[in-house]
Amino acid sequence: EDAGLAARFQERVDAEERIEPNDWMPAAYRKTLTRQISQHAHSEIVGMLPEGNWITRAPSLRRKAALLAKVQDECGHGLYLYAAAETLGASREELVDQLLEGRAKYSSIFNYPTLTWADIGAVGWLVDGAAIMNQIPLCRCSYGPYARAMIRVCKEESFHQRQGYEIMVTLAKGTPEQKAMAQDALDRWWWPCLMMFGPPDAASQHSDQSTRWKIKRFSNDELRQKFVDATVPQAQYLGLTLPDPDLAFDEEAGHWRYGEIDWEEFKAVLAGNGPCNRDRLAARRKAHEEGAWVREAASAYAAKREARAAR
Ligand code: ACO
């Protein structure tokens, strides 16, 4: 690669210019963005499954309408993100195949089950809360199409977070049984949510380069800390207890210090051995096969229109 072009590229990034699809970019920049954006897209699509599980069992019409809207938003986010990845030269078919064949990663968090209605509250509050923490800085990512997609995605995520927290408020202020359900969901989702931010900084292989390229604006540990600091007062307001005996406020630093994360569990989930990895991929494969006729019909229709226009 031309050293002059690479230097000019870094100058543009340093000057906070947005990089657009037709601009020159280092092959490794294209590669890491395709990786991150496609993993992000897969996460949105697989992320529809744990919550989709509760649409038919939502406790009221209002709850059902909100949950339906939320799951549809996630589908939309996945589609924007595949489109953003396509601007880098990858094809959507290729990316989807990588997911279905188990060759692509998606967020570890979506490999955990939603056992009760309270999980829908906990997922909205915590999973979407963590997603916002990670995605707000991505609105300033150096790659234009990704940054722009994140703006709308973040607005929708913030509605998702609120609908989840509102479910938690209702349960936590409800009967003792409801409050116990909310506590149980928090106990099960808390640690996996901390893992969403990725490995600790010292073990994060892509962080240094992605920070230089202004894809990442904060490190994995920085975002994790921001999330803990924002979430502890919310749990206190709910009257729920975070399942971490080591959690303590560090007066001097002004941060909530948390206990050891079980990185062995994280590795197992990434290796395909989380509680729901197999179910998630099986559900995506089934949906993909059952949707084949729609894709075929859409391309036949497009080809017909094109032929007609050419006449
Ligand atoms: N689940 C699955 N894989 C993960 C996770 C996670 N929670 N965290 C990190 N990884 C993977 C990385 O993708 C990378 O794998 P790869 O080399 O095979 O691509 C590896 O672990 C090492 O991690 P890092 O070097 O820290 O990777 P990176 O710099 O890409 O940082 C992060 C990881 C923070 C997740 C980043 O990719 C990111 O910000 N992605 C966009 C946001 C996103 O995908 N969110 C999805 C969940 S939110 C939602 O969908 C609602």
CSV table of N, CA and C and ligand atoms in Angstrom, one decimal, residues 35-36 39-40 43-44 105-108 110 128 131 134-135 138 146 157 195-199 204-207 210 216 220 266 270, ligand 1:
chain,number,residue,atom,x,y,z
A,35,ARG,N,-15.8,-6.3,9.6
A,35,ARG,CA,-16.0,-7.3,10.8
A,35,ARG,C,-16.9,-6.7,11.8
A,36,GLN,N,-16.6,-5.5,12.3
A,36,GLN,CA,-17.4,-4.9,13.4
A,36,GLN,C,-18.8,-4.6,13.0
A,39,GLN,N,-20.8,-7.9,12.5
A,39,GLN,CA,-21.0,-8.6,13.8
A,39,GLN,C,-22.2,-7.8,14.5
A,40,HIS,N,-22.1,-6.5,14.4
A,40,HIS,CA,-23.2,-5.7,15.0
A,40,HIS,C,-24.5,-6.0,14.3
A,43,SER,N,-25.9,-9.2,15.5
A,43,SER,CA,-26.3,-9.1,16.9
A,43,SER,C,-27.8,-8.6,16.9
A,44,GLU,N,-28.1,-7.6,16.1
A,44,GLU,CA,-29.4,-7.0,16.0
A,44,GLU,C,-30.4,-8.1,15.6
A,105,LYS,N,-19.1,-13.9,14.5
A,105,LYS,CA,-19.6,-13.6,15.8
A,105,LYS,C,-20.8,-12.7,15.9
A,106,TYR,N,-21.5,-12.8,16.9
A,106,TYR,CA,-22.6,-11.8,17.3
A,106,TYR,C,-22.5,-11.7,18.8
A,107,SER,N,-23.2,-10.7,19.3
A,107,SER,CA,-23.0,-10.4,20.7
A,107,SER,C,-23.3,-11.6,21.6
A,108,SER,N,-22.4,-11.9,22.5
A,108,SER,CA,-22.5,-13.0,23.5
A,108,SER,C,-23.9,-12.9,24.2
A,110,PHE,N,-26.9,-12.4,23.5
A,110,PHE,CA,-28.1,-13.0,22.9
A,110,PHE,C,-28.1,-14.5,23.0
A,128,ASP,N,-30.2,-3.1,26.5
A,128,ASP,CA,-30.3,-1.9,25.6
A,128,ASP,C,-29.5,-0.7,26.3
A,131,ALA,N,-26.1,-1.3,25.3
A,131,ALA,CA,-25.9,-1.1,23.9
A,131,ALA,C,-25.8,0.4,23.6
A,134,ASN,N,-22.4,1.8,24.5
A,134,ASN,CA,-21.4,1.5,23.5
A,134,ASN,C,-21.7,2.2,22.1
A,135,GLN,N,-22.9,2.5,21.8
A,135,GLN,CA,-23.2,3.0,20.5
A,135,GLN,C,-23.3,4.5,20.3
A,138,LEU,N,-20.2,5.6,18.9
A,138,LEU,CA,-20.1,5.2,17.5
A,138,LEU,C,-20.8,6.2,16.5
A,146,TYR,N,-21.5,4.2,8.8
A,146,TYR,CA,-21.7,3.6,10.2
A,146,TYR,C,-22.2,4.6,11.2
A,157,GLU,N,-32.9,2.9,20.4
A,157,GLU,CA,-32.4,2.1,21.6
A,157,GLU,C,-32.8,2.8,22.9
A,195,MET,N,-20.3,-8.4,30.3
A,195,MET,CA,-19.4,-9.0,29.3
A,195,MET,C,-19.7,-8.5,27.9
A,196,MET,N,-20.8,-7.9,27.7
A,196,MET,CA,-21.2,-7.3,26.4
A,196,MET,C,-20.1,-6.3,25.9
A,197,PHE,N,-19.5,-5.6,26.8
A,197,PHE,CA,-18.5,-4.6,26.4
A,197,PHE,C,-17.2,-5.2,25.9
A,198,GLY,N,-17.1,-6.5,25.9
A,198,GLY,CA,-15.9,-7.1,25.3
A,198,GLY,C,-14.8,-7.4,26.4
A,199,PRO,N,-13.7,-8.0,25.9
A,199,PRO,CA,-12.7,-8.4,26.9
A,199,PRO,C,-12.1,-7.2,27.6
A,204,SER,N,-7.9,-6.9,24.7
A,204,SER,CA,-8.7,-6.5,23.5
A,204,SER,C,-7.8,-6.3,22.3
A,205,GLN,N,-7.8,-7.3,21.4
A,205,GLN,CA,-6.8,-7.3,20.3
A,205,GLN,C,-7.0,-6.1,19.3
A,206,HIS,N,-8.2,-5.7,19.1
A,206,HIS,CA,-8.5,-4.7,18.1
A,206,HIS,C,-8.4,-3.2,18.6
A,207,SER,N,-8.5,-3.1,19.9
A,207,SER,CA,-8.7,-1.7,20.5
A,207,SER,C,-7.7,-0.7,20.0
A,210,SER,N,-8.2,0.3,16.4
A,210,SER,CA,-9.5,0.9,16.2
A,210,SER,C,-9.6,2.3,16.8
A,216,LYS,N,-13.2,3.4,17.5
A,216,LYS,CA,-13.5,3.4,18.9
A,216,LYS,C,-13.1,4.7,19.6
A,220,ASN,N,-13.1,-0.7,26.0
A,220,ASN,CA,-14.1,-1.6,26.5
A,220,ASN,C,-14.3,-1.4,28.0
A,266,PHE,N,-17.5,-16.1,29.4
A,266,PHE,CA,-17.5,-15.3,28.2
A,266,PHE,C,-16.9,-16.1,27.0
A,270,LEU,N,-18.5,-17.4,23.5
A,270,LEU,CA,-18.0,-17.0,22.2
A,270,LEU,C,-17.6,-18.3,21.4
B,1,ACO,N1,-19.8,-10.9,22.2
B,1,ACO,C1,-19.2,-11.5,21.1
B,1,ACO,N2,-18.0,-11.2,20.7
B,1,ACO,C2,-17.3,-10.2,21.3
B,1,ACO,C3,-17.9,-9.5,22.4
B,1,ACO,C4,-19.2,-9.9,22.8
B,1,ACO,N3,-19.8,-9.3,23.8
B,1,ACO,N4,-17.0,-8.6,22.7
B,1,ACO,C5,-15.9,-8.7,22.0
B,1,ACO,N5,-16.1,-9.7,21.1
B,1,ACO,C6,-15.2,-10.3,20.1
B,1,ACO,C7,-14.8,-9.2,19.1
B,1,ACO,O1,-15.7,-9.1,18.1
B,1,ACO,C8,-13.4,-9.8,18.6
B,1,ACO,O2,-13.7,-10.9,17.8
B,1,ACO,P1,-13.0,-11.0,16.3
B,1,ACO,O3,-11.6,-10.7,16.4
B,1,ACO,O4,-13.3,-12.5,16.0
B,1,ACO,O5,-13.8,-10.1,15.4
B,1,ACO,C9,-12.9,-10.3,19.9
B,1,ACO,O6,-14.0,-10.6,20.8
B,1,ACO,C10,-11.9,-9.4,20.6
B,1,ACO,O7,-12.5,-8.2,21.1
B,1,ACO,P2,-12.0,-6.7,20.8
B,1,ACO,O8,-10.6,-6.8,20.3
B,1,ACO,O9,-12.2,-5.9,22.1
B,1,ACO,O10,-13.0,-6.3,19.6
B,1,ACO,P3,-13.5,-4.9,19.2
B,1,ACO,O11,-12.4,-3.9,19.2
B,1,ACO,O12,-14.3,-5.1,18.0
B,1,ACO,O13,-14.5,-4.5,20.4
B,1,ACO,C11,-16.9,-4.4,20.6
B,1,ACO,C12,-15.7,-5.3,20.7
B,1,ACO,C13,-16.8,-3.4,21.8
B,1,ACO,C14,-18.2,-5.3,20.8
B,1,ACO,C15,-17.0,-3.6,19.3
B,1,ACO,O14,-16.9,-4.5,18.2
B,1,ACO,C16,-18.2,-2.8,19.1
B,1,ACO,O15,-18.3,-1.7,19.6
B,1,ACO,N6,-19.2,-3.3,18.2
B,1,ACO,C17,-20.3,-2.6,17.8
B,1,ACO,C18,-21.5,-2.7,18.8
B,1,ACO,C19,-22.1,-4.1,18.8
B,1,ACO,O16,-21.8,-5.0,18.1
B,1,ACO,N7,-23.0,-4.3,19.7
B,1,ACO,C20,-23.8,-5.5,19.7
B,1,ACO,C21,-24.6,-5.7,20.9
B,1,ACO,S1,-25.7,-4.4,21.1
B,1,ACO,C22,-27.1,-4.8,20.2
B,1,ACO,O17,-27.0,-5.3,19.2
B,1,ACO,C23,-28.4,-4.3,20.8
